[in-house]
Amino acid sequence: MNKLVSSIKQAILDSGLRDGMTVSFHHHLRNGDYVLNMVMDAIAELKIKELTVNASSLFDTHRPLKEHIKNGVVTTIQTDYMSGELGRFISAGNMVNPVQFRTHGGRPCDIENGKTPIDVAFIAAPASDPMGNCTGKIGSSACGSLGYAIPDAKYARYVVVITDELKPYPLIDWSIPETDVDAVVTVDSIGDPNGIVSGTTKITRDPVGLSMAMTAVDVIRASGLLKDGFSFQTGAGGASLAAAKFLKDVMLQERIHGSFGLGGITGYMVDMLNEGCFESLMDVQCFDLKAVESIRSNPRHREISATHYASPGARSATVDSLDVVILGATQIDTDFNINVHTDSNGQIMGGSGGHSDTAAGAKLAMIIAPLSRARLPIVTDRVTCISTPGSTIDVLVTQKGVAVNPRNFELKDRLVSAGIKVLDICELKEIAERTTGVPGKPALGERIVANVIYRDGTVIDTIREVREDV
């Protein structure tokens, strides 16, 4: 009485996967994931073609997808984020159909409402029992929360758990229960757990970044939101982590007891929990191994699904109770629209993830960004791609000053009264261009290579092919 299957290939055969169907994957092992590539190689060997890959995010480790696209095994990709190598490949017009970008909240919503049905979901599980009760909290490949995989397992027609550590039945502290699982496959390794630490998860030492982080905390204090019951989310970038560190110092000094920290959780957020800044952490994804250890051992560090995190189709989601979120940006325009999908040349190199969801839900949505990167200004007249609408962004923090969205005039008055340097966003644009010059327009073709789908299901923008003949 178990669901063990001899191989990934046998599990694919048992699932009834055929040409034109949809397979799904989650990204909790991030750049250390082996499962997507193993599964797609097995599918190619079985000569199944014209598939849709619905993956919560794609990283450089998934570069073999390029060959499966060239060979017709994959003709459509649905995802929330795509790294640079795949992004450049897609931007060059190498896919039959445009990529469909969603948000971390929009993806589970559309899985649940049937807009993007999944035929076979493949769950990379660091530990599982023979019946499919599985978790990411333990095992040699432990990655922590499996929040993005939970909707896939719940709503897919057929669910395959792939694990490298089989535990006796029953595995008690499961993330996904056996009731949602059809088959279990054991492999030598599902991935490298160190690969979940992709990008920086260390506080910046750059004086510019530290200055912006301190200003960000000043803005939070002046907003009036920093009080008992405060809730907070920040990213894993250096300046954002520095802001979390400075915020922790203020909360401890002023004895402010927050309610929860949210999102992709880092060790810095774990420190805030352990030192009494928050009552709990709501974790949809662990960003480093300190967070993995915390979610395994601390009952106040709670795993939540992507639906619970950010779905606009849920009766409520945690982002709806969020006070402050600190976010990044590739570009921001004078209407406060944000681009996190492409670089300034139009090449795909990211995605919304939870950006749009948290900006829509938080009382204060803050962007931290230097005025220029790689000698290009961050502030522009019109972003190359709208990822998050300006109507949901409240403030931009730079090293030269702070710009407040005119829609939030009360916040501007509070910041000015607190002595914070507030400038019009057009002034920040002019300051940047005096240093960098006015950039040229990207060389784009007419062909649409990706659609950017907002959390409510509408197409907020399109991404066009980058021309190489210029």
PDB file of N, CA, C and O in Angstrom, residues 398-422:
ATOM      1  N   THR A 398      15.493  57.450  -2.890  1.00  0.00           N
ATOM      2  CA  THR A 398      16.781  57.430  -3.575  1.00  0.00           C
ATOM      3  C   THR A 398      17.833  58.083  -2.682  1.00  0.00           C
ATOM      4  O   THR A 398      17.504  58.626  -1.623  1.00  0.00           O
ATOM      5  N   GLN A 399      19.069  58.073  -3.137  1.00  0.00           N
ATOM      6  CA  GLN A 399      20.141  58.703  -2.370  1.00  0.00           C
ATOM      7  C   GLN A 399      20.104  60.222  -2.445  1.00  0.00           C
ATOM      8  O   GLN A 399      20.785  60.900  -1.661  1.00  0.00           O
ATOM      9  N   LYS A 400      19.304  60.775  -3.365  1.00  0.00           N
ATOM     10  CA  LYS A 400      19.228  62.225  -3.531  1.00  0.00           C
ATOM     11  C   LYS A 400      17.947  62.832  -2.987  1.00  0.00           C
ATOM     12  O   LYS A 400      17.776  64.055  -2.999  1.00  0.00           O
ATOM     13  N   GLY A 401      17.057  61.995  -2.504  1.00  0.00           N
ATOM     14  CA  GLY A 401      15.804  62.498  -1.978  1.00  0.00           C
ATOM     15  C   GLY A 401      14.678  61.508  -2.170  1.00  0.00           C
ATOM     16  O   GLY A 401      14.852  60.427  -2.751  1.00  0.00           O
ATOM     17  N   VAL A 402      13.514  61.889  -1.685  1.00  0.00           N
ATOM     18  CA  VAL A 402      12.335  61.026  -1.683  1.00  0.00           C
ATOM     19  C   VAL A 402      11.250  61.677  -2.534  1.00  0.00           C
ATOM     20  O   VAL A 402      11.012  62.881  -2.439  1.00  0.00           O
ATOM     21  N   ALA A 403      10.614  60.880  -3.377  1.00  0.00           N
ATOM     22  CA  ALA A 403       9.460  61.357  -4.155  1.00  0.00           C
ATOM     23  C   ALA A 403       8.214  60.636  -3.680  1.00  0.00           C
ATOM     24  O   ALA A 403       8.230  59.418  -3.485  1.00  0.00           O
ATOM     25  N   VAL A 404       7.141  61.386  -3.488  1.00  0.00           N
ATOM     26  CA  VAL A 404       5.876  60.820  -3.010  1.00  0.00           C
ATOM     27  C   VAL A 404       4.842  60.915  -4.124  1.00  0.00           C
ATOM     28  O   VAL A 404       4.712  61.957  -4.784  1.00  0.00           O
ATOM     29  N   ASN A 405       4.129  59.833  -4.345  1.00  0.00           N
ATOM     30  CA  ASN A 405       3.052  59.837  -5.333  1.00  0.00           C
ATOM     31  C   ASN A 405       2.041  60.918  -4.964  1.00  0.00           C
ATOM     32  O   ASN A 405       1.560  60.963  -3.829  1.00  0.00           O
ATOM     33  N   PRO A 406       1.712  61.815  -5.901  1.00  0.00           N
ATOM     34  CA  PRO A 406       0.755  62.892  -5.594  1.00  0.00           C
ATOM     35  C   PRO A 406      -0.579  62.390  -5.066  1.00  0.00           C
ATOM     36  O   PRO A 406      -1.288  63.133  -4.379  1.00  0.00           O
ATOM     37  N   ARG A 407      -0.906  61.117  -5.361  1.00  0.00           N
ATOM     38  CA  ARG A 407      -2.161  60.563  -4.849  1.00  0.00           C
ATOM     39  C   ARG A 407      -2.152  60.478  -3.326  1.00  0.00           C
ATOM     40  O   ARG A 407      -3.197  60.468  -2.688  1.00  0.00           O
ATOM     41  N   ASN A 408      -0.953  60.411  -2.739  1.00  0.00           N
ATOM     42  CA  ASN A 408      -0.833  60.254  -1.286  1.00  0.00           C
ATOM     43  C   ASN A 408      -0.319  61.557  -0.673  1.00  0.00           C
ATOM     44  O   ASN A 408       0.766  61.630  -0.117  1.00  0.00           O
ATOM     45  N   PHE A 409      -1.130  62.603  -0.775  1.00  0.00           N
ATOM     46  CA  PHE A 409      -0.718  63.925  -0.305  1.00  0.00           C
ATOM     47  C   PHE A 409      -0.544  63.959   1.212  1.00  0.00           C
ATOM     48  O   PHE A 409       0.265  64.729   1.735  1.00  0.00           O
ATOM     49  N   GLU A 410      -1.293  63.140   1.933  1.00  0.00           N
ATOM     50  CA  GLU A 410      -1.144  63.120   3.387  1.00  0.00           C
ATOM     51  C   GLU A 410       0.246  62.623   3.786  1.00  0.00           C
ATOM     52  O   GLU A 410       0.876  63.159   4.708  1.00  0.00           O
ATOM     53  N   LEU A 411       0.754  61.584   3.070  1.00  0.00           N
ATOM     54  CA  LEU A 411       2.088  61.074   3.357  1.00  0.00           C
ATOM     55  C   LEU A 411       3.134  62.147   3.078  1.00  0.00           C
ATOM     56  O   LEU A 411       4.076  62.326   3.856  1.00  0.00           O
ATOM     57  N   LYS A 412       2.988  62.875   1.992  1.00  0.00           N
ATOM     58  CA  LYS A 412       3.950  63.934   1.676  1.00  0.00           C
ATOM     59  C   LYS A 412       4.017  64.955   2.810  1.00  0.00           C
ATOM     60  O   LYS A 412       5.112  65.366   3.228  1.00  0.00           O
ATOM     61  N   ASP A 413       2.873  65.366   3.308  1.00  0.00           N
ATOM     62  CA  ASP A 413       2.850  66.338   4.415  1.00  0.00           C
ATOM     63  C   ASP A 413       3.562  65.782   5.646  1.00  0.00           C
ATOM     64  O   ASP A 413       4.299  66.509   6.327  1.00  0.00           O
ATOM     65  N   ARG A 414       3.356  64.493   5.925  1.00  0.00           N
ATOM     66  CA  ARG A 414       4.002  63.873   7.087  1.00  0.00           C
ATOM     67  C   ARG A 414       5.525  63.853   6.916  1.00  0.00           C
ATOM     68  O   ARG A 414       6.273  64.113   7.860  1.00  0.00           O
ATOM     69  N   LEU A 415       5.990  63.531   5.719  1.00  0.00           N
ATOM     70  CA  LEU A 415       7.427  63.447   5.484  1.00  0.00           C
ATOM     71  C   LEU A 415       8.083  64.827   5.558  1.00  0.00           C
ATOM     72  O   LEU A 415       9.169  64.980   6.136  1.00  0.00           O
ATOM     73  N   VAL A 416       7.439  65.810   4.972  1.00  0.00           N
ATOM     74  CA  VAL A 416       7.974  67.168   5.027  1.00  0.00           C
ATOM     75  C   VAL A 416       8.052  67.644   6.477  1.00  0.00           C
ATOM     76  O   VAL A 416       9.054  68.228   6.910  1.00  0.00           O
ATOM     77  N   SER A 417       7.001  67.363   7.252  1.00  0.00           N
ATOM     78  CA  SER A 417       6.984  67.772   8.663  1.00  0.00           C
ATOM     79  C   SER A 417       8.085  67.080   9.460  1.00  0.00           C
ATOM     80  O   SER A 417       8.592  67.632  10.443  1.00  0.00           O
ATOM     81  N   ALA A 418       8.476  65.876   9.018  1.00  0.00           N
ATOM     82  CA  ALA A 418       9.536  65.126   9.713  1.00  0.00           C
ATOM     83  C   ALA A 418      10.933  65.551   9.265  1.00  0.00           C
ATOM     84  O   ALA A 418      11.930  65.006   9.750  1.00  0.00           O
ATOM     85  N   GLY A 419      11.010  66.482   8.345  1.00  0.00           N
ATOM     86  CA  GLY A 419      12.305  66.971   7.885  1.00  0.00           C
ATOM     87  C   GLY A 419      12.963  66.110   6.826  1.00  0.00           C
ATOM     88  O   GLY A 419      14.163  66.257   6.553  1.00  0.00           O
ATOM     89  N   ILE A 420      12.206  65.232   6.200  1.00  0.00           N
ATOM     90  CA  ILE A 420      12.740  64.383   5.136  1.00  0.00           C
ATOM     91  C   ILE A 420      12.751  65.169   3.824  1.00  0.00           C
ATOM     92  O   ILE A 420      11.805  65.887   3.506  1.00  0.00           O
ATOM     93  N   LYS A 421      13.819  65.044   3.067  1.00  0.00           N
ATOM     94  CA  LYS A 421      13.960  65.771   1.805  1.00  0.00           C
ATOM     95  C   LYS A 421      13.028  65.177   0.759  1.00  0.00           C
ATOM     96  O   LYS A 421      13.251  64.071   0.262  1.00  0.00           O
ATOM     97  N   VAL A 422      11.980  65.910   0.424  1.00  0.00           N
ATOM     98  CA  VAL A 422      10.972  65.448  -0.538  1.00  0.00           C
ATOM     99  C   VAL A 422      11.102  66.267  -1.815  1.00  0.00           C
ATOM    100  O   VAL A 422      11.081  67.504  -1.776  1.00  0.00           O
TER     101      VAL A 422
END
